[in-house]
Amino acid sequence: MASTEEDGSAEEKETNNKKRTKSAIAVAWLTFYNIAMTAGWLVLAMAMMRFYIQKGTHKGLYKSIARTLKFFQTVALVEVGHCAIGIVRTSVIVTGVQVCSRIFMVWFITNSIKQIQNEESVILFLVVWTLTEITRYSFYTFNLLNLLPYFIKWARYNMFIIMYPLGVAGELLTIYAALPFVRKTGMFSMRLPNKYNVSFDYYYFLIIVMLSYIPLFPQLYFHMLRQRRKVLLGEIIVEKDE
């Protein structure tokens, strides 16, 4: 019996050691990833400021940062994988919608339709994305290092109240500005007859995308408000009780 108990104890210890090792690897990877993404969006912010200071206009700004923007925004697909394998406790669907909608905005709207790249709405969502991502990734980095300053936590759970609606407005206005060019050129559309016997109109698809913001935006926005209440207001209540 003693031998059996010892064997069981040894197996349990081995299992716990494996879990700790996996956890340490996950934390190390997430720390590296978030530091890299924070740095990437800081580079974008500095490039945008430098361009505007030198040129005195927003025209041409998107073109000057397009390569860096496309790289870091596309790399964010890794975050869907983080959720899928369980090293980040966030909904795969919520993360997937947020990441893919941004990639769609970058690759299939702004990058594909050069005529809209100088629109003020493009600059609006770029500024919002940049400030949001610098705050978000720095929050994750310091949190993983157990060195989270309160002002970063405060910014993470307060800035979105204004930034999220502004970002959505920028995205919607950009898609709206793209509609005439999409309709005129027929880009990404398939007309019948064709060998696949399939019809697809990118113009109407974009209208559907715009309409999809009506149900999706409130859900994501109120989700963030609930998180804010839990993290910030929850701490205030605990302090009062103490």
PDB file of N, CA, C and O in Angstrom, residues 185-222:
ATOM      1  N   THR A 185     -16.017  50.224 -59.816  1.00  0.00           N
ATOM      2  CA  THR A 185     -15.019  49.283 -60.344  1.00  0.00           C
ATOM      3  C   THR A 185     -15.477  47.826 -60.317  1.00  0.00           C
ATOM      4  O   THR A 185     -14.942  46.994 -61.051  1.00  0.00           O
ATOM      5  N   GLY A 186     -16.442  47.510 -59.435  1.00  0.00           N
ATOM      6  CA  GLY A 186     -16.879  46.118 -59.308  1.00  0.00           C
ATOM      7  C   GLY A 186     -15.833  45.227 -58.664  1.00  0.00           C
ATOM      8  O   GLY A 186     -15.848  44.004 -58.846  1.00  0.00           O
ATOM      9  N   MET A 187     -14.941  45.833 -57.883  1.00  0.00           N
ATOM     10  CA  MET A 187     -13.846  45.066 -57.277  1.00  0.00           C
ATOM     11  C   MET A 187     -14.362  43.979 -56.342  1.00  0.00           C
ATOM     12  O   MET A 187     -15.379  44.144 -55.674  1.00  0.00           O
ATOM     13  N   PHE A 188     -13.633  42.872 -56.341  1.00  0.00           N
ATOM     14  CA  PHE A 188     -13.929  41.704 -55.499  1.00  0.00           C
ATOM     15  C   PHE A 188     -15.328  41.125 -55.746  1.00  0.00           C
ATOM     16  O   PHE A 188     -15.831  40.347 -54.926  1.00  0.00           O
ATOM     17  N   SER A 189     -15.955  41.499 -56.835  1.00  0.00           N
ATOM     18  CA  SER A 189     -17.314  41.007 -57.136  1.00  0.00           C
ATOM     19  C   SER A 189     -17.262  39.924 -58.216  1.00  0.00           C
ATOM     20  O   SER A 189     -16.352  39.908 -59.041  1.00  0.00           O
ATOM     21  N   MET A 190     -18.242  39.043 -58.189  1.00  0.00           N
ATOM     22  CA  MET A 190     -18.378  38.011 -59.218  1.00  0.00           C
ATOM     23  C   MET A 190     -19.762  38.130 -59.854  1.00  0.00           C
ATOM     24  O   MET A 190     -20.767  38.131 -59.152  1.00  0.00           O
ATOM     25  N   ARG A 191     -19.776  38.278 -61.164  1.00  0.00           N
ATOM     26  CA  ARG A 191     -21.048  38.407 -61.885  1.00  0.00           C
ATOM     27  C   ARG A 191     -21.382  37.115 -62.621  1.00  0.00           C
ATOM     28  O   ARG A 191     -20.495  36.400 -63.086  1.00  0.00           O
ATOM     29  N   LEU A 192     -22.651  36.848 -62.717  1.00  0.00           N
ATOM     30  CA  LEU A 192     -23.105  35.719 -63.521  1.00  0.00           C
ATOM     31  C   LEU A 192     -23.203  36.158 -64.978  1.00  0.00           C
ATOM     32  O   LEU A 192     -23.501  37.316 -65.268  1.00  0.00           O
ATOM     33  N   PRO A 193     -22.973  35.275 -65.935  1.00  0.00           N
ATOM     34  CA  PRO A 193     -22.568  33.871 -65.741  1.00  0.00           C
ATOM     35  C   PRO A 193     -21.059  33.739 -65.509  1.00  0.00           C
ATOM     36  O   PRO A 193     -20.274  34.545 -65.994  1.00  0.00           O
ATOM     37  N   ASN A 194     -20.673  32.732 -64.767  1.00  0.00           N
ATOM     38  CA  ASN A 194     -19.264  32.375 -64.607  1.00  0.00           C
ATOM     39  C   ASN A 194     -19.182  30.871 -64.374  1.00  0.00           C
ATOM     40  O   ASN A 194     -20.194  30.216 -64.129  1.00  0.00           O
ATOM     41  N   LYS A 195     -17.974  30.325 -64.456  1.00  0.00           N
ATOM     42  CA  LYS A 195     -17.821  28.858 -64.396  1.00  0.00           C
ATOM     43  C   LYS A 195     -18.195  28.273 -63.037  1.00  0.00           C
ATOM     44  O   LYS A 195     -18.475  27.080 -62.927  1.00  0.00           O
ATOM     45  N   TYR A 196     -18.186  29.118 -62.007  1.00  0.00           N
ATOM     46  CA  TYR A 196     -18.554  28.641 -60.674  1.00  0.00           C
ATOM     47  C   TYR A 196     -20.059  28.761 -60.406  1.00  0.00           C
ATOM     48  O   TYR A 196     -20.558  28.245 -59.417  1.00  0.00           O
ATOM     49  N   ASN A 197     -20.753  29.489 -61.297  1.00  0.00           N
ATOM     50  CA  ASN A 197     -22.188  29.715 -61.155  1.00  0.00           C
ATOM     51  C   ASN A 197     -22.533  30.352 -59.806  1.00  0.00           C
ATOM     52  O   ASN A 197     -23.509  29.990 -59.146  1.00  0.00           O
ATOM     53  N   VAL A 198     -21.671  31.283 -59.378  1.00  0.00           N
ATOM     54  CA  VAL A 198     -21.833  31.972 -58.102  1.00  0.00           C
ATOM     55  C   VAL A 198     -21.786  33.481 -58.329  1.00  0.00           C
ATOM     56  O   VAL A 198     -20.980  33.977 -59.112  1.00  0.00           O
ATOM     57  N   SER A 199     -22.678  34.182 -57.654  1.00  0.00           N
ATOM     58  CA  SER A 199     -22.701  35.642 -57.755  1.00  0.00           C
ATOM     59  C   SER A 199     -22.341  36.251 -56.397  1.00  0.00           C
ATOM     60  O   SER A 199     -22.811  35.792 -55.352  1.00  0.00           O
ATOM     61  N   PHE A 200     -21.495  37.273 -56.422  1.00  0.00           N
ATOM     62  CA  PHE A 200     -21.109  37.965 -55.201  1.00  0.00           C
ATOM     63  C   PHE A 200     -20.888  39.430 -55.521  1.00  0.00           C
ATOM     64  O   PHE A 200     -20.155  39.778 -56.442  1.00  0.00           O
ATOM     65  N   ASP A 201     -21.552  40.301 -54.754  1.00  0.00           N
ATOM     66  CA  ASP A 201     -21.418  41.745 -54.971  1.00  0.00           C
ATOM     67  C   ASP A 201     -20.772  42.361 -53.734  1.00  0.00           C
ATOM     68  O   ASP A 201     -21.392  42.430 -52.668  1.00  0.00           O
ATOM     69  N   TYR A 202     -19.536  42.796 -53.901  1.00  0.00           N
ATOM     70  CA  TYR A 202     -18.782  43.347 -52.776  1.00  0.00           C
ATOM     71  C   TYR A 202     -19.417  44.636 -52.256  1.00  0.00           C
ATOM     72  O   TYR A 202     -19.339  44.914 -51.047  1.00  0.00           O
ATOM     73  N   TYR A 203     -20.065  45.380 -53.116  1.00  0.00           N
ATOM     74  CA  TYR A 203     -20.735  46.626 -52.716  1.00  0.00           C
ATOM     75  C   TYR A 203     -21.807  46.345 -51.662  1.00  0.00           C
ATOM     76  O   TYR A 203     -21.836  46.967 -50.596  1.00  0.00           O
ATOM     77  N   TYR A 204     -22.666  45.380 -51.942  1.00  0.00           N
ATOM     78  CA  TYR A 204     -23.738  45.051 -50.999  1.00  0.00           C
ATOM     79  C   TYR A 204     -23.180  44.324 -49.768  1.00  0.00           C
ATOM     80  O   TYR A 204     -23.733  44.437 -48.666  1.00  0.00           O
ATOM     81  N   PHE A 205     -22.087  43.595 -49.970  1.00  0.00           N
ATOM     82  CA  PHE A 205     -21.434  42.952 -48.832  1.00  0.00           C
ATOM     83  C   PHE A 205     -20.958  44.011 -47.834  1.00  0.00           C
ATOM     84  O   PHE A 205     -21.120  43.848 -46.616  1.00  0.00           O
ATOM     85  N   LEU A 206     -20.385  45.107 -48.337  1.00  0.00           N
ATOM     86  CA  LEU A 206     -19.920  46.183 -47.452  1.00  0.00           C
ATOM     87  C   LEU A 206     -21.085  46.846 -46.718  1.00  0.00           C
ATOM     88  O   LEU A 206     -20.951  47.237 -45.553  1.00  0.00           O
ATOM     89  N   ILE A 207     -22.207  46.972 -47.379  1.00  0.00           N
ATOM     90  CA  ILE A 207     -23.390  47.525 -46.719  1.00  0.00           C
ATOM     91  C   ILE A 207     -23.829  46.610 -45.572  1.00  0.00           C
ATOM     92  O   ILE A 207     -24.175  47.080 -44.477  1.00  0.00           O
ATOM     93  N   ILE A 208     -23.780  45.293 -45.817  1.00  0.00           N
ATOM     94  CA  ILE A 208     -24.119  44.329 -44.763  1.00  0.00           C
ATOM     95  C   ILE A 208     -23.129  44.433 -43.602  1.00  0.00           C
ATOM     96  O   ILE A 208     -23.521  44.373 -42.433  1.00  0.00           O
ATOM     97  N   VAL A 209     -21.855  44.613 -43.929  1.00  0.00           N
ATOM     98  CA  VAL A 209     -20.826  44.782 -42.892  1.00  0.00           C
ATOM     99  C   VAL A 209     -21.140  46.002 -42.039  1.00  0.00           C
ATOM    100  O   VAL A 209     -21.073  45.949 -40.804  1.00  0.00           O
ATOM    101  N   MET A 210     -21.506  47.104 -42.691  1.00  0.00           N
ATOM    102  CA  MET A 210     -21.853  48.321 -41.946  1.00  0.00           C
ATOM    103  C   MET A 210     -23.053  48.084 -41.032  1.00  0.00           C
ATOM    104  O   MET A 210     -23.058  48.513 -39.874  1.00  0.00           O
ATOM    105  N   LEU A 211     -24.060  47.397 -41.543  1.00  0.00           N
ATOM    106  CA  LEU A 211     -25.256  47.113 -40.750  1.00  0.00           C
ATOM    107  C   LEU A 211     -24.955  46.178 -39.578  1.00  0.00           C
ATOM    108  O   LEU A 211     -25.611  46.251 -38.538  1.00  0.00           O
ATOM    109  N   SER A 212     -23.933  45.313 -39.754  1.00  0.00           N
ATOM    110  CA  SER A 212     -23.585  44.369 -38.684  1.00  0.00           C
ATOM    111  C   SER A 212     -23.044  45.081 -37.446  1.00  0.00           C
ATOM    112  O   SER A 212     -23.044  44.517 -36.349  1.00  0.00           O
ATOM    113  N   TYR A 213     -22.570  46.320 -37.608  1.00  0.00           N
ATOM    114  CA  TYR A 213     -22.085  47.086 -36.457  1.00  0.00           C
ATOM    115  C   TYR A 213     -23.232  47.399 -35.487  1.00  0.00           C
ATOM    116  O   TYR A 213     -22.986  47.605 -34.298  1.00  0.00           O
ATOM    117  N   ILE A 214     -24.458  47.441 -35.997  1.00  0.00           N
ATOM    118  CA  ILE A 214     -25.609  47.793 -35.142  1.00  0.00           C
ATOM    119  C   ILE A 214     -25.781  46.794 -34.000  1.00  0.00           C
ATOM    120  O   ILE A 214     -25.884  47.204 -32.839  1.00  0.00           O
ATOM    121  N   PRO A 215     -25.789  45.468 -34.280  1.00  0.00           N
ATOM    122  CA  PRO A 215     -25.899  44.539 -33.137  1.00  0.00           C
ATOM    123  C   PRO A 215     -24.569  44.277 -32.431  1.00  0.00           C
ATOM    124  O   PRO A 215     -24.541  44.030 -31.224  1.00  0.00           O
ATOM    125  N   LEU A 216     -23.445  44.321 -33.165  1.00  0.00           N
ATOM    126  CA  LEU A 216     -22.169  43.928 -32.585  1.00  0.00           C
ATOM    127  C   LEU A 216     -21.568  44.995 -31.675  1.00  0.00           C
ATOM    128  O   LEU A 216     -21.030  44.679 -30.611  1.00  0.00           O
ATOM    129  N   PHE A 217     -21.651  46.263 -32.095  1.00  0.00           N
ATOM    130  CA  PHE A 217     -21.024  47.330 -31.309  1.00  0.00           C
ATOM    131  C   PHE A 217     -21.564  47.392 -29.872  1.00  0.00           C
ATOM    132  O   PHE A 217     -20.768  47.415 -28.919  1.00  0.00           O
ATOM    133  N   PRO A 218     -22.897  47.416 -29.658  1.00  0.00           N
ATOM    134  CA  PRO A 218     -23.391  47.477 -28.274  1.00  0.00           C
ATOM    135  C   PRO A 218     -22.946  46.289 -27.429  1.00  0.00           C
ATOM    136  O   PRO A 218     -22.619  46.461 -26.246  1.00  0.00           O
ATOM    137  N   GLN A 219     -22.919  45.085 -28.029  1.00  0.00           N
ATOM    138  CA  GLN A 219     -22.523  43.901 -27.266  1.00  0.00           C
ATOM    139  C   GLN A 219     -21.085  44.025 -26.766  1.00  0.00           C
ATOM    140  O   GLN A 219     -20.795  43.783 -25.590  1.00  0.00           O
ATOM    141  N   LEU A 220     -20.173  44.406 -27.657  1.00  0.00           N
ATOM    142  CA  LEU A 220     -18.767  44.528 -27.279  1.00  0.00           C
ATOM    143  C   LEU A 220     -18.549  45.700 -26.333  1.00  0.00           C
ATOM    144  O   LEU A 220     -17.758  45.603 -25.381  1.00  0.00           O
ATOM    145  N   TYR A 221     -19.259  46.797 -26.566  1.00  0.00           N
ATOM    146  CA  TYR A 221     -19.103  47.994 -25.735  1.00  0.00           C
ATOM    147  C   TYR A 221     -19.586  47.734 -24.305  1.00  0.00           C
ATOM    148  O   TYR A 221     -18.890  48.055 -23.335  1.00  0.00           O
ATOM    149  N   PHE A 222     -20.752  47.113 -24.183  1.00  0.00           N
ATOM    150  CA  PHE A 222     -21.287  46.828 -22.846  1.00  0.00           C
ATOM    151  C   PHE A 222     -20.490  45.725 -22.142  1.00  0.00           C
ATOM    152  O   PHE A 222     -20.416  45.701 -20.911  1.00  0.00           O
TER     153      PHE A 222
END
